[in-house]
Amino acid sequence: MCSSKRASQYHKVETPPPQPFLKSLKNTLNEILFADDPFREIRNEPKTSKKIELGLRHVFPILEWARGYNLGYLKSDVISGITIASLAIPQGISYAQLANLPPILGLYSSLVPPLVYAIMGSSRDLAVGTVAVASLLTGAMLGKEVNAVENPKLYLHLAFTATFFAGLMQTCLGILRLGFVVEILSHAAIVGFMGGAATVVCLQQLKGLLGLTHFTHSTDIVSVLRSIFSQSHMWKWESGVLGCCFLIFLLTTKFISKKRPKLFWISAMSPLVSVIFGSLFMYFLHHHFHGIQYIGELKKGINPPSITHLVFTPPYVTLALKIGIITGVIALAEGIAVGRSFAMYKNYNIDGNKEMIAFGVMNILGSFSSCYLTTGPFSRSAVNYNAGCKTAVSNVVMAIAVAVTLLFLTPLFFYTPLVVLSSIIIAAMLGLVDYEAALHLWRLDKFDFFVCLSAYLGVVFGTIEIGLILSVGISVMRLVLFVGRPKIYVMGNIQNTEIFRNIEHYPQAVTLSSLLILHVDGPIYFANSSYLRDRIGRWIDEEEEKLSKSGEVSLQYIVLDMSAVGNIDTSGISMLEEVNKILGRRELKLVIANPGAEVMKKLSKSNFIESIGNERIYLTVAEAVAACNFMLHTAKPDSPVPEFNNV
Amino acid sequence: MCSSKRASQYHKVETPPPQPFLKSLKNTLNEILFADDPFREIRNEPKTSKKIELGLRHVFPILEWARGYNLGYLKSDVISGITIASLAIPQGISYAQLANLPPILGLYSSLVPPLVYAIMGSSRDLAVGTVAVASLLTGAMLGKEVNAVENPKLYLHLAFTATFFAGLMQTCLGILRLGFVVEILSHAAIVGFMGGAATVVCLQQLKGLLGLTHFTHSTDIVSVLRSIFSQSHMWKWESGVLGCCFLIFLLTTKFISKKRPKLFWISAMSPLVSVIFGSLFMYFLHHHFHGIQYIGELKKGINPPSITHLVFTPPYVTLALKIGIITGVIALAEGIAVGRSFAMYKNYNIDGNKEMIAFGVMNILGSFSSCYLTTGPFSRSAVNYNAGCKTAVSNVVMAIAVAVTLLFLTPLFFYTPLVVLSSIIIAAMLGLVDYEAALHLWRLDKFDFFVCLSAYLGVVFGTIEIGLILSVGISVMRLVLFVGRPKIYVMGNIQNTEIFRNIEHYPQAVTLSSLLILHVDGPIYFANSSYLRDRIGRWIDEEEEKLSKSGEVSLQYIVLDMSAVGNIDTSGISMLEEVNKILGRRELKLVIANPGAEVMKKLSKSNFIESIGNERIYLTVAEAVAACNFMLHTAKPDSPVPEFNNV
């Protein structure tokens, strides 16, 4: 292959023209914050009035889809809206219990937020409501500082305040276009975290199932099991039996719907059916079964205002802020992932940052009207999607159904047994322990599995926060490790071509005598420059050892393939200078192949190129090799012609 | 160029054979922890006795170099040892003052640690001693919790304990081969941090220069200046004038030595000369100048044992641990960087992990014998190097000189004015404010400059810890940002070649009709998968818009060049699957070029390759393009032959 070209035949490696600092800063920030260029349409529009219209539509997507709305859509939306309402009412009450909040809050939270989302949200399939994990987290974190039984008012007000802060943070993230913050939760971390949270939530339900009144405030498996077994004399069998019956019923309906997706409504309706049957059962038999607790009175009437109840005074404000931020991020991650996946099915786009603003505003307004944290739960949205919803009007229908319930039907829930709510939660949670996804991770990527497992074990044996911190920490560590320990490998030539590849990946690739071609598989930064220096040294040592053993021609050139070096910092440049000096002392020459734009810019600014000379920088590995071979020839006309040697 | 090859002519992209999990884990850990393969020599040695000998030499480098030691070396080492002793004695006393420790501790710390380092250290040029930054940090952090004046014993014992913990941590890092932890301090961060610390140290010296007795415990510039100007009536002019005279003398000698490196001994000796003249001055005139404070009595005798003074009881143990870890890491970073740079000049190797063990043991033994934290300071080592030291014997000579001083000469320091010590510190510190390095960073890499500036401002306006956390945080953020927002650019063909390059970097490269070639310049991880999906979508939108405007053939193939994608995780694979689906709906075909070993392994495990088909994966961009062109031809025989169109 590599014929000995003359130097003039090689392609020049360009140094990009210098960019003014402010311009390159603007470009970088644009790439980070406006990667998807959301305002392109508005910017390209010449007329101002049209611009304003487009801007309004950008903020309130309802203006976009309301124009094309028709009766057919309405029919679909009413059906799906009623379906999700039948799920939302019992689920709302259950999850509020999980957060140690009055059950009525679950209903309130299904009234205001869905209406706000219908105006501002861009997903057509998302059904808004409270979620189990955020509820549990609120309950666990708040319960550590304030006793919900002794001080119910403060507890309630802090829950509103936390919701307010969560909404505020979500709105800010969206407006500042910092939506990528949520990306720090990798898929693997979410699988583990959700599975762990679901396990913990199920464990908490044992309280309701066994009819216990005293229970630990901790959420870890050890404390919960100890609390349960130390009270074995308090277990109420009636409660347990009733709960198991409903659980079996709910799981059966789930199984049926899973097997036959057309029958989705069976599992969607089953919680409401359970509540109705459970309530009837207790209404007639509550004299016989004293062991079974029931909800009791629910206040009639729609959401009372709560804006004056927000607590902004220390010491509680920091607690509320902390809870708001943590639950807000988790709620965002779930809501956006759910919105995205359904948008994928129906082939439309969702702007994560816009969604964040919608979620944020809905939670802020929610916190003003006695709601706690809401997002787009997966289960409810899936039912909505299966029921054939067309637009966010299904959320409006659900809100109306909930309002009717609040106004007229709350007395019907008086005798609803708590154990039914526990069964509903357990049935919903079991689907979240996604062991198949975990197995898939194990097969595909051991590190991701490790992240997932850490999140799971952290949540189950520690607290939800520990699991969260562990999984985020390990995920970020992976990124740092990628940069900190880039792969560096020897390249060989694939015969009869000008292609050079990793000789471990392509064993048929042959190395060349007198030349060592090294490929650096990552950016060169402070975190890896010492490593790269040592590793390059070691590759050379090993190669020379091998050559001296086999008595071959000694090394002359080290070609560094920079194709995959996306960037370099000052530490990296110092490292290259150092390597160049060390090689010089060993009578080896450093040759650079294919430096990228960013790398080339910095190398020329730092005078590295001047110091090693332009004839040491080539556009491709093949040209670098050809040039080295040419120089070897002309330098020592009597030396043997370099040939390939099989590895 | 790209002739329409038949499919059989393309090179196959190999899937590397699966590796057992434990083997690949072992390889990964080996790469992370034993990148430089330090035990190669020992491993390759067949004889056990020889193995033990090599092992001992590995731990105690003195066994290595002592054999070749000769009289010529000794002469050089004695000269340089005495030179550094003359610097070490006044500096030691000054820095101990900085840490609010008894001045004698500075002398103790130049006795035991250098002896330990001479046995275990692998640098031939490092001169061991205390450093200003670690001294100040110890003083500032300890002073916040314990008052050095009211409770001097506890303060002293905690300083020993902190030294012990620093040594323990350093040893552990070295033994566990976690030396790379120090790499988290980038060059830019160190420049800013050191400059800030030097500024702060200089500000602290205003106390000594102006002869103030009360002074703030804070180190930030605002508190210090406020403290100084609020006491302007207490300023002692005699002290100030004397200090300025010595400062001018010291800076002049420094200037001379800098201009003429041969005269290095002038600046090396000047601190001792200042001390002598200052002491003589005060001895004769202390009755006239009451405003000038002097050291007073120094205890005669060498280091008393302090092993029984270490404090391991709460609440102080956590404070000592915290100080030990922070100062230990900073001391390590300086010591190893200094050792490495001098080793570079003299062309020998230093194993960072081995050095850490040497530093650690020297600090542990130091904490047992009334020393506080020592490392290899730059100034002292530079003098050592310039004085022509050959081996670590110069440290032994320095230790002997210090021992002689401790045993017989301490009374001579009775009248040494504190203001001379302040001048010595200021003169040493001014060299550390490396504004030229900062300017160099600004020219080369704006982000590095930003890191440097944050570290500087954090230290000067906040505390030393804030500066440290800021610079490390921002540096790590850069790594995460690199992975989070990889560059993705369009590639074009360089005419008459098979080379494809970034069209922004090489404007002469031409794009091909019906084809969009995108290069992803970084690994595909959870942190960037949404971004990449959006960005790929936007590139396609923009390209299609451009094509539809100019009325050209629409897009058919998207070629994704994965040359620079070092790794991919499960989120990344999901993203690729998603992109493939989205493209499919838009009637575009995804083609992958040059996936690396790691990427290929995961793509085939996840069945991604099966799902898109083997004919969509090529070894090079050129082959992918040729194949696409071939398919375009054969699929639509009547369509126009694709041609290059200039950008």
PDB file of C-alpha atoms in Angstrom, chain A residues 11-16 21 31-32 34-37 40 44 180 183-188 340 344-345 347 441-446 448 475-476 478-483 485 487 494-495 497 499 501-502 505-506 508 519 521 523 525-528 530-531 533-535 538 541-542 545 563-571 573 578 581-582 585 594-598 600 602 605-606 619-620 623, chain B residues 11-16 21 31-32 34-37 40 44 180 183-188 340 344-345 347 441-446 448 475-476 478-483 485 487 494-495 497 499 501-502 505-506 508 519 521 523 525-528 530-531 533-535 538 541-542 545 563-571 573 578 581-582 585 594-598 600 602 605-606 619-620 623:
ATOM      1  CA  HIS A  11      -2.938  17.016   2.363  1.00  0.00           C
ATOM      2  CA  LYS A  12      -2.431  19.944   4.628  1.00  0.00           C
ATOM      3  CA  VAL A  13      -3.999  19.871   8.082  1.00  0.00           C
ATOM      4  CA  GLU A  14      -5.840  23.153   8.400  1.00  0.00           C
ATOM      5  CA  THR A  15      -5.817  25.361  11.444  1.00  0.00           C
ATOM      6  CA  PRO A  16      -9.296  26.822  11.782  1.00  0.00           C
ATOM      7  CA  PHE A  21     -13.992  34.958  22.215  1.00  0.00           C
ATOM      8  CA  GLU A  31     -25.170  24.380  21.686  1.00  0.00           C
ATOM      9  CA  ILE A  32     -25.596  23.652  25.388  1.00  0.00           C
ATOM     10  CA  PHE A  34     -30.612  25.624  22.613  1.00  0.00           C
ATOM     11  CA  ALA A  35     -29.444  22.414  20.982  1.00  0.00           C
ATOM     12  CA  ASP A  36     -32.835  21.810  19.387  1.00  0.00           C
ATOM     13  CA  ASP A  37     -33.181  25.428  18.227  1.00  0.00           C
ATOM     14  CA  ARG A  40     -36.304  28.694  14.667  1.00  0.00           C
ATOM     15  CA  ASN A  44     -37.631  32.987  10.588  1.00  0.00           C
ATOM     16  CA  PHE A 180     -30.553  18.516  30.651  1.00  0.00           C
ATOM     17  CA  GLU A 183     -30.528  13.674  32.043  1.00  0.00           C
ATOM     18  CA  ILE A 184     -28.197  12.996  34.928  1.00  0.00           C
ATOM     19  CA  LEU A 185     -30.634  10.229  35.845  1.00  0.00           C
ATOM     20  CA  SER A 186     -29.629   7.505  33.418  1.00  0.00           C
ATOM     21  CA  HIS A 187     -32.081   4.859  32.270  1.00  0.00           C
ATOM     22  CA  ALA A 188     -30.259   2.285  34.381  1.00  0.00           C
ATOM     23  CA  ARG A 340     -41.467  11.392  25.302  1.00  0.00           C
ATOM     24  CA  MET A 344     -42.514   8.554  19.991  1.00  0.00           C
ATOM     25  CA  TYR A 345     -45.401   6.108  19.386  1.00  0.00           C
ATOM     26  CA  ASN A 347     -44.653  10.466  16.014  1.00  0.00           C
ATOM     27  CA  LEU A 441     -28.768  -4.305  31.469  1.00  0.00           C
ATOM     28  CA  TRP A 442     -26.645  -7.166  32.810  1.00  0.00           C
ATOM     29  CA  ARG A 443     -26.396  -8.737  29.386  1.00  0.00           C
ATOM     30  CA  LEU A 444     -25.636  -5.476  27.621  1.00  0.00           C
ATOM     31  CA  ASP A 445     -23.551  -3.378  29.932  1.00  0.00           C
ATOM     32  CA  LYS A 446     -22.236  -4.564  33.269  1.00  0.00           C
ATOM     33  CA  ASP A 448     -25.150   0.021  33.864  1.00  0.00           C
ATOM     34  CA  SER A 475     -23.253   7.332  36.784  1.00  0.00           C
ATOM     35  CA  VAL A 476     -21.255  10.561  36.903  1.00  0.00           C
ATOM     36  CA  ARG A 478     -18.509   6.621  34.856  1.00  0.00           C
ATOM     37  CA  LEU A 479     -18.352   9.775  32.755  1.00  0.00           C
ATOM     38  CA  VAL A 480     -15.333  11.013  34.678  1.00  0.00           C
ATOM     39  CA  LEU A 481     -13.732   7.593  34.388  1.00  0.00           C
ATOM     40  CA  PHE A 482     -14.298   7.573  30.652  1.00  0.00           C
ATOM     41  CA  VAL A 483     -12.384  10.810  30.341  1.00  0.00           C
ATOM     42  CA  ARG A 485      -8.899   6.562  31.523  1.00  0.00           C
ATOM     43  CA  LYS A 487      -8.462   3.662  25.783  1.00  0.00           C
ATOM     44  CA  ILE A 494      -5.537  -3.726   6.947  1.00  0.00           C
ATOM     45  CA  GLN A 495      -3.683  -5.217   4.033  1.00  0.00           C
ATOM     46  CA  THR A 497      -5.934  -0.765   1.879  1.00  0.00           C
ATOM     47  CA  ILE A 499      -7.180   1.692   6.471  1.00  0.00           C
ATOM     48  CA  ARG A 501      -7.501  -0.128  12.796  1.00  0.00           C
ATOM     49  CA  ASN A 502      -7.078  -1.423  16.345  1.00  0.00           C
ATOM     50  CA  HIS A 505     -10.277  -5.586  17.229  1.00  0.00           C
ATOM     51  CA  TYR A 506      -8.964  -6.571  13.795  1.00  0.00           C
ATOM     52  CA  GLN A 508      -5.643  -9.379  10.628  1.00  0.00           C
ATOM     53  CA  HIS A 519      -4.812   5.714  18.801  1.00  0.00           C
ATOM     54  CA  ASP A 521      -9.784   7.121  22.201  1.00  0.00           C
ATOM     55  CA  PRO A 523     -10.265  13.858  24.804  1.00  0.00           C
ATOM     56  CA  TYR A 525      -7.674  16.571  29.645  1.00  0.00           C
ATOM     57  CA  PHE A 526      -5.970  17.206  32.960  1.00  0.00           C
ATOM     58  CA  ALA A 527      -7.649  14.121  34.366  1.00  0.00           C
ATOM     59  CA  ASN A 528      -5.941  11.793  31.931  1.00  0.00           C
ATOM     60  CA  SER A 530      -0.491  11.783  33.338  1.00  0.00           C
ATOM     61  CA  TYR A 531      -2.132   8.497  32.508  1.00  0.00           C
ATOM     62  CA  ARG A 533       1.959   9.978  29.227  1.00  0.00           C
ATOM     63  CA  ASP A 534       2.648   6.849  31.285  1.00  0.00           C
ATOM     64  CA  ARG A 535       0.644   4.628  28.959  1.00  0.00           C
ATOM     65  CA  ARG A 538       4.639   1.811  28.380  1.00  0.00           C
ATOM     66  CA  ASP A 541       8.759   0.175  26.145  1.00  0.00           C
ATOM     67  CA  GLU A 542       6.808  -2.960  25.356  1.00  0.00           C
ATOM     68  CA  GLU A 545      11.331  -4.928  24.180  1.00  0.00           C
ATOM     69  CA  SER A 563      -9.134  11.205  15.253  1.00  0.00           C
ATOM     70  CA  ALA A 564     -11.020  10.525  18.455  1.00  0.00           C
ATOM     71  CA  VAL A 565      -9.475  13.324  20.497  1.00  0.00           C
ATOM     72  CA  GLY A 566     -12.392  15.714  20.626  1.00  0.00           C
ATOM     73  CA  ASN A 567     -10.688  18.358  22.705  1.00  0.00           C
ATOM     74  CA  ILE A 568      -7.512  19.117  24.599  1.00  0.00           C
ATOM     75  CA  ASP A 569      -6.829  21.445  27.506  1.00  0.00           C
ATOM     76  CA  THR A 570      -3.643  23.140  28.663  1.00  0.00           C
ATOM     77  CA  SER A 571      -2.620  20.153  30.786  1.00  0.00           C
ATOM     78  CA  ILE A 573      -0.862  20.258  25.612  1.00  0.00           C
ATOM     79  CA  GLU A 578       6.541  16.474  27.506  1.00  0.00           C
ATOM     80  CA  LYS A 581      10.735  15.847  24.659  1.00  0.00           C
ATOM     81  CA  ILE A 582      10.925  12.361  26.151  1.00  0.00           C
ATOM     82  CA  ARG A 585      15.731  12.014  24.118  1.00  0.00           C
ATOM     83  CA  ASN A 594      -5.729  13.806  11.980  1.00  0.00           C
ATOM     84  CA  PRO A 595      -6.062  16.354  14.784  1.00  0.00           C
ATOM     85  CA  GLY A 596      -9.579  17.824  14.880  1.00  0.00           C
ATOM     86  CA  ALA A 597     -10.468  21.488  14.564  1.00  0.00           C
ATOM     87  CA  GLU A 598     -10.461  22.210  18.293  1.00  0.00           C
ATOM     88  CA  MET A 600      -5.499  21.930  15.904  1.00  0.00           C
ATOM     89  CA  LYS A 602      -4.956  24.889  20.490  1.00  0.00           C
ATOM     90  CA  LYS A 605      -1.821  28.645  19.541  1.00  0.00           C
ATOM     91  CA  SER A 606       0.528  26.950  21.968  1.00  0.00           C
ATOM     92  CA  LEU A 619      -4.421  14.472   7.693  1.00  0.00           C
ATOM     93  CA  THR A 620      -4.694  10.695   7.907  1.00  0.00           C
ATOM     94  CA  GLU A 623      -0.420   9.717   4.906  1.00  0.00           C
TER      95      GLU A 623
ATOM     96  CA  HIS B  11     -14.481  -4.957   4.602  1.00  0.00           C
ATOM     97  CA  LYS B  12     -16.420  -6.620   7.323  1.00  0.00           C
ATOM     98  CA  VAL B  13     -16.772  -4.851  10.654  1.00  0.00           C
ATOM     99  CA  GLU B  14     -15.740  -7.403  13.241  1.00  0.00           C
ATOM    100  CA  THR B  15     -17.560  -8.059  16.478  1.00  0.00           C
ATOM    101  CA  PRO B  16     -14.906  -8.795  19.089  1.00  0.00           C
ATOM    102  CA  PHE B  21     -16.989 -10.879  32.812  1.00  0.00           C
ATOM    103  CA  GLU B  31      -5.800  -0.300  33.364  1.00  0.00           C
ATOM    104  CA  ILE B  32      -7.165   2.026  36.035  1.00  0.00           C
ATOM    105  CA  PHE B  34      -1.710  -0.314  37.240  1.00  0.00           C
ATOM    106  CA  ALA B  35      -1.544   1.682  34.040  1.00  0.00           C
ATOM    107  CA  ASP B  36       2.241   1.964  34.227  1.00  0.00           C
ATOM    108  CA  ASP B  37       2.686  -1.726  35.108  1.00  0.00           C
ATOM    109  CA  ARG B  40       6.838  -5.736  35.355  1.00  0.00           C
ATOM    110  CA  ASN B  44       9.491 -11.170  34.794  1.00  0.00           C
ATOM    111  CA  PHE B 180      -4.856   9.515  40.166  1.00  0.00           C
ATOM    112  CA  GLU B 183      -5.003  14.412  39.068  1.00  0.00           C
ATOM    113  CA  ILE B 184      -8.360  15.977  39.804  1.00  0.00           C
ATOM    114  CA  LEU B 185      -6.394  19.157  40.474  1.00  0.00           C
ATOM    115  CA  SER B 186      -5.728  20.396  36.978  1.00  0.00           C
ATOM    116  CA  HIS B 187      -2.735  22.569  36.164  1.00  0.00           C
ATOM    117  CA  ALA B 188      -5.059  25.558  35.729  1.00  0.00           C
ATOM    118  CA  ARG B 340       8.001  14.984  38.303  1.00  0.00           C
ATOM    119  CA  MET B 344      11.836  15.391  33.545  1.00  0.00           C
ATOM    120  CA  TYR B 345      14.896  17.675  33.405  1.00  0.00           C
ATOM    121  CA  ASN B 347      15.441  12.231  32.421  1.00  0.00           C
ATOM    122  CA  LEU B 441      -4.124  29.985  29.922  1.00  0.00           C
ATOM    123  CA  TRP B 442      -6.275  32.843  28.647  1.00  0.00           C
ATOM    124  CA  ARG B 443      -4.604  32.710  25.262  1.00  0.00           C
ATOM    125  CA  LEU B 444      -4.756  28.958  24.970  1.00  0.00           C
ATOM    126  CA  ASP B 445      -7.931  27.821  26.603  1.00  0.00           C
ATOM    127  CA  LYS B 446     -10.583  30.149  27.953  1.00  0.00           C
ATOM    128  CA  ASP B 448      -8.912  26.693  31.823  1.00  0.00           C
ATOM    129  CA  SER B 475     -12.863  21.209  36.279  1.00  0.00           C
ATOM    130  CA  VAL B 476     -15.025  18.132  36.781  1.00  0.00           C
ATOM    131  CA  ARG B 478     -15.905  20.408  32.166  1.00  0.00           C
ATOM    132  CA  LEU B 479     -15.376  16.667  31.874  1.00  0.00           C
ATOM    133  CA  VAL B 480     -19.080  16.028  32.368  1.00  0.00           C
ATOM    134  CA  LEU B 481     -19.897  18.755  29.869  1.00  0.00           C
ATOM    135  CA  PHE B 482     -17.547  17.221  27.326  1.00  0.00           C
ATOM    136  CA  VAL B 483     -19.436  13.954  27.560  1.00  0.00           C
ATOM    137  CA  ARG B 485     -22.500  17.836  24.862  1.00  0.00           C
ATOM    138  CA  LYS B 487     -19.681  17.867  19.055  1.00  0.00           C
ATOM    139  CA  ILE B 494     -11.965  15.847   0.238  1.00  0.00           C
ATOM    140  CA  GLN B 495     -11.944  15.678  -3.503  1.00  0.00           C
ATOM    141  CA  THR B 497      -9.474  11.043  -2.065  1.00  0.00           C
ATOM    142  CA  ILE B 499     -10.976  11.021   3.054  1.00  0.00           C
ATOM    143  CA  ARG B 501     -13.615  15.437   7.186  1.00  0.00           C
ATOM    144  CA  ASN B 502     -15.556  18.102   9.086  1.00  0.00           C
ATOM    145  CA  HIS B 505     -12.732  22.585   9.505  1.00  0.00           C
ATOM    146  CA  TYR B 506     -12.033  21.802   5.832  1.00  0.00           C
ATOM    147  CA  GLN B 508     -13.008  22.510   0.578  1.00  0.00           C
ATOM    148  CA  HIS B 519     -19.599  12.539  12.915  1.00  0.00           C
ATOM    149  CA  ASP B 521     -17.181  13.360  18.542  1.00  0.00           C
ATOM    150  CA  PRO B 523     -18.890   8.579  23.668  1.00  0.00           C
ATOM    151  CA  TYR B 525     -23.863   7.949  27.215  1.00  0.00           C
ATOM    152  CA  PHE B 526     -27.061   8.630  29.149  1.00  0.00           C
ATOM    153  CA  ALA B 527     -25.910  12.185  29.691  1.00  0.00           C
ATOM    154  CA  ASN B 528     -25.881  12.995  25.997  1.00  0.00           C
ATOM    155  CA  SER B 530     -31.268  12.953  24.357  1.00  0.00           C
ATOM    156  CA  TYR B 531     -29.027  15.715  23.106  1.00  0.00           C
ATOM    157  CA  ARG B 533     -31.120  12.469  19.275  1.00  0.00           C
ATOM    158  CA  ASP B 534     -32.324  16.078  19.116  1.00  0.00           C
ATOM    159  CA  ARG B 535     -29.178  17.271  17.378  1.00  0.00           C
ATOM    160  CA  ARG B 538     -32.002  19.069  13.721  1.00  0.00           C
ATOM    161  CA  ASP B 541     -34.235  19.032   9.318  1.00  0.00           C
ATOM    162  CA  GLU B 542     -31.769  21.715   8.316  1.00  0.00           C
ATOM    163  CA  GLU B 545     -34.848  22.407   4.356  1.00  0.00           C
ATOM    164  CA  SER B 563     -14.811   6.621  14.787  1.00  0.00           C
ATOM    165  CA  ALA B 564     -14.678   8.849  17.831  1.00  0.00           C
ATOM    166  CA  VAL B 565     -17.379   7.072  19.822  1.00  0.00           C
ATOM    167  CA  GLY B 566     -15.219   5.350  22.403  1.00  0.00           C
ATOM    168  CA  ASN B 567     -18.043   3.692  24.268  1.00  0.00           C
ATOM    169  CA  ILE B 568     -21.812   3.458  24.460  1.00  0.00           C
ATOM    170  CA  ASP B 569     -24.137   2.565  27.309  1.00  0.00           C
ATOM    171  CA  THR B 570     -27.666   1.188  27.350  1.00  0.00           C
ATOM    172  CA  SER B 571     -29.231   4.653  27.136  1.00  0.00           C
ATOM    173  CA  ILE B 573     -28.198   2.069  22.419  1.00  0.00           C
ATOM    174  CA  GLU B 578     -35.034   5.405  18.554  1.00  0.00           C
ATOM    175  CA  LYS B 581     -37.167   4.210  14.099  1.00  0.00           C
ATOM    176  CA  ILE B 582     -37.615   7.950  13.581  1.00  0.00           C
ATOM    177  CA  ARG B 585     -40.734   6.796   9.530  1.00  0.00           C
ATOM    178  CA  ASN B 594     -16.438   2.446  11.799  1.00  0.00           C
ATOM    179  CA  PRO B 595     -17.861   1.460  15.166  1.00  0.00           C
ATOM    180  CA  GLY B 596     -15.056   0.604  17.610  1.00  0.00           C
ATOM    181  CA  ALA B 597     -14.588  -2.681  19.431  1.00  0.00           C
ATOM    182  CA  GLU B 598     -16.535  -1.704  22.535  1.00  0.00           C
ATOM    183  CA  MET B 600     -19.603  -3.091  18.169  1.00  0.00           C
ATOM    184  CA  LYS B 602     -22.703  -3.788  22.619  1.00  0.00           C
ATOM    185  CA  LYS B 605     -25.410  -7.927  21.970  1.00  0.00           C
ATOM    186  CA  SER B 606     -28.429  -5.650  21.894  1.00  0.00           C
ATOM    187  CA  LEU B 619     -15.517  -0.180   8.208  1.00  0.00           C
ATOM    188  CA  THR B 620     -14.935   3.312   6.855  1.00  0.00           C
ATOM    189  CA  GLU B 623     -17.013   2.361   2.061  1.00  0.00           C
TER     190      GLU B 623
END
